[in-house]
Amino acid sequence: MSVAEDTLEKTSSQRDGSAVPTLVVENLKTHFFTRAGAVKAVDDVSFSVKAGEILGLAGESGSGKSITGFSVLGLIDPPGRIVSGAIRFNGEDLVTASPERLQDLRGNRIAMIFQDPMMTLNPVLRVDTQMIEAIQAHRKMDRKAARQRAYDALEMVGIPSPGERLNAYPHQLSGGMRQRVAIAIAFLNEPDLIIADEPTTALDVTIQAQILHEAQALCRRTGTAMIWITHDLAVVAGLADRIAVMYAGRIVETGQTDEVIDHPLHPYSVGLLGSVPSANKRGDRLNQIPGMTPSLIGLPSGCAFKARCPRADDHCDATPEVIEEMPGREIRCHHPHRQEAGA
Ligand SMILES: Nc1ncnc2c1ncn2[C@@H]1O[C@H](COP(=O)(O)OP(=O)(O)OP(=O)(O)O)[C@@H](O)[C@H]1O
Ligand code: SF4
Ligand SMILES: [Mg+2]
C-alpha cells in the first residue's frame, strides 16, 4: 500500500473519532533549576490540538515555545524537568510514560521538524538509507517496500525527481530541499502529531510559502495534528486553524486564527501584530513592542507584560487568570477590551 493510500484510509478512520483531541496539555510547568534560580520556561500552559488541525504557537524569542514542544516529546534533560501538569496523547499520559515508551512514540506516532534539517538528517548517509531506516525502526517492512514508501513521501512534499533525490547525500541538496526531506521523514510513519519548530525560518519567502502550503495540505489529507512554532505571526496567519500566543512561559491568548489576527485582545498580541509587515500597512512604520522579554528567573508577581504594556494599571500588580471570552477564545489579561492610547 502506498503512503497516499495508507494515509487516506487513516483520514476516514480518524474522522470518526475526531471529537477526542490528539493532544491535550493541561497546566504544564517545565522549569530549569539553575544556580541562578528556577527558570520557569513553561509555567501553567494549557492547550489542545485535534486530528487534522494546525495550531500556531507564536511568541518572541525565549517565551518557551520550544520547551513546550520538547516537553511533549519527553526531551527535557536536567537541570530541567516537568514540575507538574498533564500531557495526554490520544488519552495516554506522557508525563508518567517510561523513557522506552517515549522513544517508541517519537518518530513513529509523534514527530518533530527542527529549524535546522541537519538535526534530522545524517550527513554521511544517502537520503534513501536514512528514510528506509526510519521506517524499519518502527515497522516490519522489506527494503523494497520501504524505499517505495520513501519515494511516495518525497513526492507528497513536492520534491521533483524523487528517485534522484533518494540517491543523494544531504549536502547535495539545497536548504529548501533538505527541509522538505526532513518534513517527508516526519510524515513517513504517518504520525498522529507533528511538532514543527520554526522549520522555515532560514528559508527564503518563496520556498517558505511553498513548504507551508505543502505542510497544510498534508495535515488535511493525513489527519495529522500539527503544532507549528514560530516567532512570526504572519507565518501562522495563513497556515494555522488556531493560534496560541506565548509570552514569558505562558499562553496569553488563544483563538481561531482569523479572530486573533483581526481582533487581538491581549496587548502583547496587538504588539506582535503591529510588528508584522503587511501589504495594507505599506509605508507605515512598524510598531515595535518597547522593552525586552523579561528574565524567566524570579519574575516579579503580577502580569509579566506589565513593564511593556500600554494598558497597565494598578490591577496588573495581580497575576491575571485566564478568561474564557467564548469557547476556544481565552485571554490572560485584566483589560482585554481596553484600547491603547492612539489605537
Ligand atoms: N537547558 C536550559 N537551562 C536553563 N534555561 C533554559 C534551558 N533551555 C531553555 N532555557 C530557557 O527557557 C526559556 C524558554 O526557552 P525556549 O527555547 O523554549 O524559547 P523559544 O520561545 O523557543 O525561543 P526561540 O524563539 O529563541 O527559539 C528561555 O528563557 C531559555 O533561556
Ligand atoms: S494584565 Fe495589565 S499589564 Fe498585563 S497585559 Fe493586561 S493590561 Fe497589560
Ligand atoms: Mg525555540
mmCIF file of C-alpha atoms and ligand atoms in Angstrom:
data_model
loop_
_atom_site.group_PDB
_atom_site.id
_atom_site.type_symbol
_atom_site.label_atom_id
_atom_site.label_comp_id
_atom_site.label_asym_id
_atom_site.label_seq_id
_atom_site.Cartn_x
_atom_site.Cartn_y
_atom_site.Cartn_z
ATOM 1 C CA MET A 1 0.000 0.000 0.000
ATOM 2 C CA SER A 2 1.403 3.447 -0.883
ATOM 3 C CA VAL A 3 1.744 6.247 1.668
ATOM 4 C CA ALA A 4 -1.066 8.147 -0.060
ATOM 5 C CA GLU A 5 -3.496 5.184 0.059
ATOM 6 C CA ASP A 6 -2.492 4.422 3.623
ATOM 7 C CA THR A 7 -2.979 7.981 4.813
ATOM 8 C CA LEU A 8 -6.297 8.374 3.017
ATOM 9 C CA GLU A 9 -7.531 5.331 4.928
ATOM 10 C CA LYS A 10 -6.337 6.882 8.169
ATOM 11 C CA THR A 11 -8.171 10.134 7.460
ATOM 12 C CA SER A 12 -11.522 8.412 7.232
ATOM 13 C CA SER A 13 -10.960 6.320 10.358
ATOM 14 C CA GLN A 14 -9.697 9.357 12.310
ATOM 15 C CA ARG A 15 -12.684 11.473 11.334
ATOM 16 C CA ASP A 16 -14.959 9.074 13.224
ATOM 17 C CA GLY A 17 -13.036 9.728 16.424
ATOM 18 C CA SER A 18 -12.168 13.384 15.797
ATOM 19 C CA ALA A 19 -14.100 14.568 18.876
ATOM 20 C CA VAL A 20 -11.188 13.456 21.100
ATOM 21 C CA PRO A 21 -8.206 15.800 20.698
ATOM 22 C CA THR A 22 -4.966 14.123 19.653
ATOM 23 C CA LEU A 23 -3.042 16.122 22.265
ATOM 24 C CA VAL A 24 -4.251 17.753 25.468
ATOM 25 C CA VAL A 25 -1.783 19.748 27.580
ATOM 26 C CA GLU A 26 -3.079 20.911 30.960
ATOM 27 C CA ASN A 27 -1.407 23.314 33.385
ATOM 28 C CA LEU A 28 2.041 22.224 32.247
ATOM 29 C CA LYS A 29 5.016 23.594 34.173
ATOM 30 C CA THR A 30 8.549 22.867 32.942
ATOM 31 C CA HIS A 31 11.277 24.561 34.935
ATOM 32 C CA PHE A 32 15.102 24.566 34.798
ATOM 33 C CA PHE A 33 16.769 24.529 38.189
ATOM 34 C CA THR A 34 19.941 26.553 37.599
ATOM 35 C CA ARG A 35 22.430 28.009 40.080
ATOM 36 C CA ALA A 36 20.941 31.436 39.448
ATOM 37 C CA GLY A 37 17.441 30.158 40.313
ATOM 38 C CA ALA A 38 14.497 28.366 38.722
ATOM 39 C CA VAL A 39 13.898 29.310 35.078
ATOM 40 C CA LYS A 40 10.128 28.967 34.622
ATOM 41 C CA ALA A 41 10.333 28.278 30.888
ATOM 42 C CA VAL A 42 6.806 26.833 30.716
ATOM 43 C CA ASP A 43 4.530 27.985 33.503
ATOM 44 C CA ASP A 44 0.922 26.793 33.603
ATOM 45 C CA VAL A 45 0.405 26.171 29.887
ATOM 46 C CA SER A 46 -2.800 24.536 28.598
ATOM 47 C CA PHE A 47 -3.889 23.838 25.014
ATOM 48 C CA SER A 48 -5.167 21.040 22.786
ATOM 49 C CA VAL A 49 -4.904 20.004 19.130
ATOM 50 C CA LYS A 50 -7.323 17.802 17.191
ATOM 51 C CA ALA A 51 -6.670 15.405 14.320
ATOM 52 C CA GLY A 52 -6.059 17.311 11.078
ATOM 53 C CA GLU A 53 -5.812 20.616 12.951
ATOM 54 C CA ILE A 54 -2.870 23.041 12.855
ATOM 55 C CA LEU A 55 -2.139 25.084 15.990
ATOM 56 C CA GLY A 56 0.251 28.017 15.553
ATOM 57 C CA LEU A 57 2.319 28.612 18.708
ATOM 58 C CA ALA A 58 3.712 32.141 18.406
ATOM 59 C CA GLY A 59 5.843 34.405 20.582
ATOM 60 C CA GLU A 60 9.166 36.227 20.857
ATOM 61 C CA SER A 61 12.482 34.508 21.440
ATOM 62 C CA GLY A 62 12.723 32.951 24.903
ATOM 63 C CA SER A 63 8.968 32.773 25.504
ATOM 64 C CA GLY A 64 9.028 28.980 25.997
ATOM 65 C CA LYS A 65 7.779 27.704 22.631
ATOM 66 C CA SER A 66 10.494 25.100 22.032
ATOM 67 C CA ILE A 67 10.494 23.920 25.642
ATOM 68 C CA THR A 68 6.729 23.363 25.337
ATOM 69 C CA GLY A 69 7.385 21.180 22.262
ATOM 70 C CA PHE A 70 10.302 19.328 23.895
ATOM 71 C CA SER A 71 8.145 18.662 26.978
ATOM 72 C CA VAL A 72 5.541 16.896 24.830
ATOM 73 C CA LEU A 73 8.270 14.780 23.224
ATOM 74 C CA GLY A 74 9.821 13.864 26.585
ATOM 75 C CA LEU A 75 13.079 15.613 25.623
ATOM 76 C CA ILE A 76 13.695 17.719 28.747
ATOM 77 C CA ASP A 77 17.082 16.980 30.295
ATOM 78 C CA PRO A 78 18.409 18.043 33.730
ATOM 79 C CA PRO A 79 18.556 20.668 35.130
ATOM 80 C CA GLY A 80 15.107 20.892 33.542
ATOM 81 C CA ARG A 81 12.077 18.823 34.439
ATOM 82 C CA ILE A 82 8.317 18.781 34.168
ATOM 83 C CA VAL A 83 7.256 20.053 37.570
ATOM 84 C CA SER A 84 3.517 19.500 37.230
ATOM 85 C CA GLY A 85 0.655 19.279 34.772
ATOM 86 C CA ALA A 86 -0.647 16.717 32.317
ATOM 87 C CA ILE A 87 0.228 15.810 28.708
ATOM 88 C CA ARG A 88 -2.272 13.380 27.192
ATOM 89 C CA PHE A 89 -1.579 11.976 23.741
ATOM 90 C CA ASN A 90 -4.548 10.031 22.368
ATOM 91 C CA GLY A 91 -5.626 9.693 26.001
ATOM 92 C CA GLU A 92 -2.242 8.313 27.185
ATOM 93 C CA ASP A 93 -0.403 10.222 29.920
ATOM 94 C CA LEU A 94 3.060 11.154 28.625
ATOM 95 C CA VAL A 95 4.324 12.793 31.838
ATOM 96 C CA THR A 96 4.455 9.417 33.567
ATOM 97 C CA ALA A 97 5.352 7.382 30.450
ATOM 98 C CA SER A 98 8.614 5.397 30.586
ATOM 99 C CA PRO A 99 11.653 6.572 28.553
ATOM 100 C CA GLU A 100 11.251 3.433 26.371
ATOM 101 C CA ARG A 101 7.616 4.259 25.631
ATOM 102 C CA LEU A 102 8.503 7.876 24.758
ATOM 103 C CA GLN A 103 11.290 6.701 22.485
ATOM 104 C CA ASP A 104 8.894 4.344 20.739
ATOM 105 C CA LEU A 105 6.388 7.182 20.204
ATOM 106 C CA ARG A 106 8.997 9.605 18.831
ATOM 107 C CA GLY A 107 9.467 9.337 15.071
ATOM 108 C CA ASN A 108 6.565 6.918 14.971
ATOM 109 C CA ARG A 109 3.362 8.410 16.429
ATOM 110 C CA ILE A 110 4.860 11.855 17.257
ATOM 111 C CA ALA A 111 7.434 13.529 15.002
ATOM 112 C CA MET A 112 9.406 16.759 15.263
ATOM 113 C CA ILE A 113 10.671 19.001 12.475
ATOM 114 C CA PHE A 114 13.518 21.273 13.567
ATOM 115 C CA GLN A 115 14.662 24.656 12.238
ATOM 116 C CA ASP A 116 17.865 23.003 11.051
ATOM 117 C CA PRO A 117 17.067 19.940 8.910
ATOM 118 C CA MET A 118 20.521 18.538 9.768
ATOM 119 C CA MET A 119 19.129 17.829 13.267
ATOM 120 C CA THR A 120 17.113 15.118 11.468
ATOM 121 C CA LEU A 121 19.417 14.196 8.573
ATOM 122 C CA ASN A 122 22.637 12.225 8.878
ATOM 123 C CA PRO A 123 25.272 13.885 6.631
ATOM 124 C CA VAL A 124 27.122 10.649 5.840
ATOM 125 C CA LEU A 125 24.126 8.577 4.727
ATOM 126 C CA ARG A 126 22.212 8.722 1.464
ATOM 127 C CA VAL A 127 18.638 10.010 1.734
ATOM 128 C CA ASP A 128 17.141 6.605 0.863
ATOM 129 C CA THR A 129 19.221 4.795 3.516
ATOM 130 C CA GLN A 130 18.060 7.101 6.290
ATOM 131 C CA MET A 131 14.418 7.109 5.177
ATOM 132 C CA ILE A 132 14.353 3.308 4.956
ATOM 133 C CA GLU A 133 15.951 3.062 8.421
ATOM 134 C CA ALA A 134 13.343 5.492 9.811
ATOM 135 C CA ILE A 135 10.570 3.207 8.529
ATOM 136 C CA GLN A 136 12.169 -0.084 9.540
ATOM 137 C CA ALA A 137 12.916 1.209 13.072
ATOM 138 C CA HIS A 138 9.185 1.209 13.761
ATOM 139 C CA ARG A 139 7.593 -1.388 11.493
ATOM 140 C CA LYS A 140 8.273 -4.637 9.682
ATOM 141 C CA MET A 141 8.646 -3.788 6.005
ATOM 142 C CA ASP A 142 11.120 -5.125 3.454
ATOM 143 C CA ARG A 143 13.667 -2.778 1.927
ATOM 144 C CA LYS A 144 11.961 -2.565 -1.471
ATOM 145 C CA ALA A 145 8.576 -1.616 0.005
ATOM 146 C CA ALA A 146 10.215 0.849 2.421
ATOM 147 C CA ARG A 147 12.084 2.510 -0.460
ATOM 148 C CA GLN A 148 8.827 2.853 -2.381
ATOM 149 C CA ARG A 149 7.247 4.408 0.693
ATOM 150 C CA ALA A 150 10.162 6.863 0.952
ATOM 151 C CA TYR A 151 9.711 7.706 -2.765
ATOM 152 C CA ASP A 152 5.993 8.386 -2.227
ATOM 153 C CA ALA A 153 6.725 10.581 0.811
ATOM 154 C CA LEU A 154 9.203 12.728 -1.179
ATOM 155 C CA GLU A 155 6.603 13.075 -3.918
ATOM 156 C CA MET A 156 3.988 14.113 -1.333
ATOM 157 C CA VAL A 157 6.103 17.048 -0.132
ATOM 158 C CA GLY A 158 6.526 18.290 -3.700
ATOM 159 C CA ILE A 159 10.097 17.145 -4.377
ATOM 160 C CA PRO A 160 10.759 16.889 -8.122
ATOM 161 C CA SER A 161 12.552 13.735 -9.393
ATOM 162 C CA PRO A 162 12.225 11.834 -6.085
ATOM 163 C CA GLY A 163 14.256 8.898 -7.449
ATOM 164 C CA GLU A 164 17.334 11.108 -7.929
ATOM 165 C CA ARG A 165 16.934 12.749 -4.508
ATOM 166 C CA LEU A 166 16.746 9.345 -2.828
ATOM 167 C CA ASN A 167 20.209 8.541 -4.170
ATOM 168 C CA ALA A 168 21.656 11.884 -2.997
ATOM 169 C CA TYR A 169 23.538 12.763 0.178
ATOM 170 C CA PRO A 170 22.113 15.694 2.204
ATOM 171 C CA HIS A 171 24.949 18.068 1.166
ATOM 172 C CA GLN A 172 23.969 17.589 -2.486
ATOM 173 C CA LEU A 173 20.551 19.161 -1.815
ATOM 174 C CA SER A 174 19.625 22.847 -1.418
ATOM 175 C CA GLY A 175 18.468 24.132 2.007
ATOM 176 C CA GLY A 176 14.829 24.109 0.864
ATOM 177 C CA MET A 177 15.134 20.526 -0.448
ATOM 178 C CA ARG A 178 16.794 19.349 2.773
ATOM 179 C CA GLN A 179 13.936 20.818 4.807
ATOM 180 C CA ARG A 180 11.396 19.117 2.511
ATOM 181 C CA VAL A 181 13.193 15.804 3.048
ATOM 182 C CA ALA A 182 13.043 16.391 6.840
ATOM 183 C CA ILE A 183 9.307 17.092 6.540
ATOM 184 C CA ALA A 184 8.852 13.941 4.418
ATOM 185 C CA ILE A 185 10.662 11.941 7.137
ATOM 186 C CA ALA A 186 8.331 13.432 9.770
ATOM 187 C CA PHE A 187 5.306 12.214 7.794
ATOM 188 C CA LEU A 188 6.903 8.866 6.869
ATOM 189 C CA ASN A 189 5.319 6.778 9.617
ATOM 190 C CA GLU A 190 2.028 8.687 9.443
ATOM 191 C CA PRO A 191 2.308 10.169 12.924
ATOM 192 C CA ASP A 192 -0.758 11.412 14.761
ATOM 193 C CA LEU A 193 1.121 14.543 15.832
ATOM 194 C CA ILE A 194 3.911 16.645 14.334
ATOM 195 C CA ILE A 195 5.651 19.435 16.215
ATOM 196 C CA ALA A 196 7.353 21.796 13.749
ATOM 197 C CA ASP A 197 9.816 24.156 15.467
ATOM 198 C CA GLU A 198 10.384 27.153 13.142
ATOM 199 C CA PRO A 199 11.249 24.851 10.222
ATOM 200 C CA THR A 200 11.058 27.532 7.522
ATOM 201 C CA THR A 201 12.731 30.463 9.308
ATOM 202 C CA ALA A 202 16.060 30.036 7.490
ATOM 203 C CA LEU A 203 14.480 29.740 4.023
ATOM 204 C CA ASP A 204 13.619 32.465 1.529
ATOM 205 C CA VAL A 205 9.987 33.601 1.465
ATOM 206 C CA THR A 206 9.001 31.838 -1.764
ATOM 207 C CA ILE A 207 10.294 28.450 -0.600
ATOM 208 C CA GLN A 208 8.795 29.127 2.841
ATOM 209 C CA ALA A 209 5.351 29.759 1.308
ATOM 210 C CA GLN A 210 5.593 26.555 -0.762
ATOM 211 C CA ILE A 211 6.563 24.470 2.265
ATOM 212 C CA LEU A 212 3.776 25.955 4.422
ATOM 213 C CA HIS A 213 1.307 25.116 1.657
ATOM 214 C CA GLU A 214 2.581 21.517 1.347
ATOM 215 C CA ALA A 215 2.559 21.006 5.129
ATOM 216 C CA GLN A 216 -1.002 22.308 5.422
ATOM 217 C CA ALA A 217 -2.219 20.087 2.563
ATOM 218 C CA LEU A 218 -0.514 17.044 4.141
ATOM 219 C CA CYS A 219 -2.178 17.603 7.526
ATOM 220 C CA ARG A 220 -5.570 17.941 5.898
ATOM 221 C CA ARG A 221 -5.009 14.801 3.853
ATOM 222 C CA THR A 222 -3.493 12.607 6.539
ATOM 223 C CA GLY A 223 -5.459 13.787 9.585
ATOM 224 C CA THR A 224 -2.165 14.544 11.354
ATOM 225 C CA ALA A 225 -2.439 17.142 14.135
ATOM 226 C CA MET A 226 0.320 19.758 13.943
ATOM 227 C CA ILE A 227 1.841 22.380 16.220
ATOM 228 C CA TRP A 228 3.706 24.992 14.175
ATOM 229 C CA ILE A 229 6.077 27.027 16.347
ATOM 230 C CA THR A 230 7.100 30.473 15.113
ATOM 231 C CA HIS A 231 8.095 33.954 16.278
ATOM 232 C CA ASP A 232 6.362 35.397 13.198
ATOM 233 C CA LEU A 233 2.568 35.718 13.334
ATOM 234 C CA ALA A 234 2.499 36.317 9.556
ATOM 235 C CA VAL A 235 3.728 32.724 9.057
ATOM 236 C CA VAL A 236 0.889 31.122 11.001
ATOM 237 C CA ALA A 237 -1.777 33.577 9.792
ATOM 238 C CA GLY A 238 -2.144 31.685 6.520
ATOM 239 C CA LEU A 239 -1.368 28.237 7.892
ATOM 240 C CA ALA A 240 -2.931 27.574 11.290
ATOM 241 C CA ASP A 241 -6.550 26.935 12.240
ATOM 242 C CA ARG A 242 -5.954 28.295 15.716
ATOM 243 C CA ILE A 243 -3.253 30.431 17.296
ATOM 244 C CA ALA A 244 -1.829 30.390 20.806
ATOM 245 C CA VAL A 245 0.317 33.433 21.673
ATOM 246 C CA MET A 246 3.018 32.768 24.251
ATOM 247 C CA TYR A 247 4.768 35.296 26.490
ATOM 248 C CA ALA A 248 7.240 34.657 29.322
ATOM 249 C CA GLY A 249 6.358 30.970 29.676
ATOM 250 C CA ARG A 250 2.588 31.423 29.485
ATOM 251 C CA ILE A 251 -0.066 31.348 26.796
ATOM 252 C CA VAL A 252 -1.649 34.800 26.927
ATOM 253 C CA GLU A 253 -4.195 34.496 24.098
ATOM 254 C CA THR A 254 -5.804 31.622 22.182
ATOM 255 C CA GLY A 255 -8.412 31.679 19.451
ATOM 256 C CA GLN A 256 -9.346 30.891 15.878
ATOM 257 C CA THR A 257 -6.670 32.346 13.586
ATOM 258 C CA ASP A 258 -8.884 34.974 11.942
ATOM 259 C CA GLU A 259 -10.223 36.138 15.332
ATOM 260 C CA VAL A 260 -6.752 36.548 16.804
ATOM 261 C CA ILE A 261 -5.365 38.231 13.686
ATOM 262 C CA ASP A 262 -8.368 40.530 13.066
ATOM 263 C CA HIS A 263 -9.295 41.261 16.703
ATOM 264 C CA PRO A 264 -6.350 40.574 19.016
ATOM 265 C CA LEU A 265 -7.432 41.172 22.616
ATOM 266 C CA HIS A 266 -4.168 40.830 24.551
ATOM 267 C CA PRO A 267 -1.893 43.897 24.289
ATOM 268 C CA TYR A 268 1.069 41.600 23.564
ATOM 269 C CA SER A 269 -0.755 40.077 20.565
ATOM 270 C CA VAL A 270 -1.581 43.617 19.406
ATOM 271 C CA GLY A 271 2.126 44.455 19.670
ATOM 272 C CA LEU A 272 3.232 41.289 17.860
ATOM 273 C CA LEU A 273 0.816 42.024 15.011
ATOM 274 C CA GLY A 274 1.987 45.625 14.863
ATOM 275 C CA SER A 275 5.498 44.407 14.176
ATOM 276 C CA VAL A 276 4.418 42.231 11.209
ATOM 277 C CA PRO A 277 4.922 43.883 7.806
ATOM 278 C CA SER A 278 1.764 43.579 5.696
ATOM 279 C CA ALA A 279 0.517 44.975 2.415
ATOM 280 C CA ASN A 280 -2.142 47.264 3.934
ATOM 281 C CA LYS A 281 0.425 48.988 6.102
ATOM 282 C CA ARG A 282 2.916 49.659 3.315
ATOM 283 C CA GLY A 283 4.730 52.912 4.000
ATOM 284 C CA ASP A 284 3.692 52.920 7.676
ATOM 285 C CA ARG A 285 6.305 52.481 10.406
ATOM 286 C CA LEU A 286 6.279 49.105 12.106
ATOM 287 C CA ASN A 287 5.322 49.301 15.780
ATOM 288 C CA GLN A 288 7.989 47.520 17.773
ATOM 289 C CA ILE A 289 6.973 46.378 21.255
ATOM 290 C CA PRO A 290 9.038 48.562 23.615
ATOM 291 C CA GLY A 291 11.403 46.903 26.084
ATOM 292 C CA MET A 292 12.764 43.373 26.339
ATOM 293 C CA THR A 293 11.392 39.931 27.167
ATOM 294 C CA PRO A 294 11.875 39.626 30.944
ATOM 295 C CA SER A 295 14.228 37.097 32.519
ATOM 296 C CA LEU A 296 12.288 33.976 33.464
ATOM 297 C CA ILE A 297 14.225 33.690 36.734
ATOM 298 C CA GLY A 298 12.397 35.302 39.668
ATOM 299 C CA LEU A 299 9.717 37.041 37.613
ATOM 300 C CA PRO A 300 8.055 39.677 39.807
ATOM 301 C CA SER A 301 4.457 38.956 40.823
ATOM 302 C CA GLY A 302 1.685 40.351 38.682
ATOM 303 C CA CYS A 303 1.434 40.364 34.900
ATOM 304 C CA ALA A 304 4.777 39.568 33.219
ATOM 305 C CA PHE A 305 3.977 42.015 30.392
ATOM 306 C CA LYS A 306 3.363 44.933 32.768
ATOM 307 C CA ALA A 307 6.618 46.811 32.133
ATOM 308 C CA ARG A 308 5.973 46.875 28.368
ATOM 309 C CA CYS A 309 2.212 47.253 28.356
ATOM 310 C CA PRO A 310 0.485 50.474 27.277
ATOM 311 C CA ARG A 311 -2.687 49.442 29.171
ATOM 312 C CA ALA A 312 -1.033 48.602 32.511
ATOM 313 C CA ASP A 313 -2.504 49.998 35.713
ATOM 314 C CA ASP A 314 -2.582 49.031 39.400
ATOM 315 C CA HIS A 315 -4.797 45.993 38.721
ATOM 316 C CA CYS A 316 -1.892 44.476 36.794
ATOM 317 C CA ASP A 317 0.130 44.037 40.006
ATOM 318 C CA ALA A 318 -2.052 40.933 40.493
ATOM 319 C CA THR A 319 -1.345 37.971 38.190
ATOM 320 C CA PRO A 320 -4.146 37.759 35.595
ATOM 321 C CA GLU A 321 -6.041 34.463 35.386
ATOM 322 C CA VAL A 322 -7.238 33.003 32.080
ATOM 323 C CA ILE A 323 -10.586 34.473 30.991
ATOM 324 C CA GLU A 324 -12.703 32.444 28.559
ATOM 325 C CA GLU A 325 -14.372 35.011 26.314
ATOM 326 C CA MET A 326 -16.225 32.250 24.491
ATOM 327 C CA PRO A 327 -15.452 28.562 23.877
ATOM 328 C CA GLY A 328 -11.975 28.344 22.335
ATOM 329 C CA ARG A 329 -11.175 32.044 22.903
ATOM 330 C CA GLU A 330 -9.055 32.653 26.002
ATOM 331 C CA ILE A 331 -7.115 35.679 27.229
ATOM 332 C CA ARG A 332 -4.823 36.167 30.205
ATOM 333 C CA CYS A 333 -5.222 39.912 30.855
ATOM 334 C CA HIS A 334 -7.110 42.227 33.227
ATOM 335 C CA HIS A 335 -8.075 44.646 30.436
ATOM 336 C CA PRO A 336 -8.668 42.695 27.214
ATOM 337 C CA HIS A 337 -11.135 45.262 25.852
ATOM 338 C CA ARG A 338 -9.337 48.454 26.796
ATOM 339 C CA GLN A 339 -7.964 50.377 23.808
ATOM 340 C CA GLU A 340 -4.363 51.569 23.773
ATOM 341 C CA ALA A 341 -3.954 55.358 23.637
ATOM 342 C CA GLY A 342 -3.778 56.341 19.946
ATOM 343 C CA ALA A 343 -5.209 52.982 18.751
HETATM 344 N N1 LIG B 1 18.878 23.950 29.447
HETATM 345 C C1 LIG B 1 18.391 25.108 29.885
HETATM 346 N N2 LIG B 1 18.790 25.650 31.056
HETATM 347 C C2 LIG B 1 18.300 26.808 31.528
HETATM 348 N N3 LIG B 1 17.352 27.534 30.873
HETATM 349 C C3 LIG B 1 16.910 27.071 29.709
HETATM 350 C C4 LIG B 1 17.389 25.833 29.138
HETATM 351 N N4 LIG B 1 16.766 25.628 27.950
HETATM 352 C C5 LIG B 1 15.931 26.686 27.787
HETATM 353 N N5 LIG B 1 16.026 27.530 28.830
HETATM 354 C C6 LIG B 1 15.285 28.796 28.987
HETATM 355 O O1 LIG B 1 13.915 28.555 28.808
HETATM 356 C C7 LIG B 1 13.307 29.697 28.213
HETATM 357 C C8 LIG B 1 12.443 29.278 27.072
HETATM 358 O O2 LIG B 1 13.282 28.775 26.043
HETATM 359 P P1 LIG B 1 12.728 28.290 24.632
HETATM 360 O O3 LIG B 1 13.890 27.674 23.930
HETATM 361 O O4 LIG B 1 11.516 27.458 24.820
HETATM 362 O O5 LIG B 1 12.296 29.652 23.947
HETATM 363 P P2 LIG B 1 11.673 29.864 22.490
HETATM 364 O O6 LIG B 1 10.372 30.548 22.692
HETATM 365 O O7 LIG B 1 11.689 28.590 21.752
HETATM 366 O O8 LIG B 1 12.698 30.908 21.866
HETATM 367 P P3 LIG B 1 13.336 30.983 20.385
HETATM 368 O O9 LIG B 1 12.297 31.717 19.560
HETATM 369 O O10 LIG B 1 14.571 31.795 20.591
HETATM 370 O O11 LIG B 1 13.600 29.603 19.907
HETATM 371 C C9 LIG B 1 14.423 30.655 27.854
HETATM 372 O O12 LIG B 1 14.484 31.655 28.823
HETATM 373 C C10 LIG B 1 15.655 29.805 27.911
HETATM 374 O O13 LIG B 1 16.763 30.556 28.279
HETATM 375 S S1 SF4 B 2 -2.836 42.356 32.681
HETATM 376 FE FE1 SF4 B 2 -2.380 44.535 32.603
HETATM 377 S S2 SF4 B 2 -0.182 44.653 32.149
HETATM 378 FE FE2 SF4 B 2 -0.861 42.590 31.676
HETATM 379 S S3 SF4 B 2 -1.317 42.632 29.522
HETATM 380 FE FE3 SF4 B 2 -3.233 43.034 30.589
HETATM 381 S S4 SF4 B 2 -3.382 45.269 30.749
HETATM 382 FE FE4 SF4 B 2 -1.257 44.758 30.211
HETATM 383 MG MG MG B 3 12.710 27.907 20.106
#
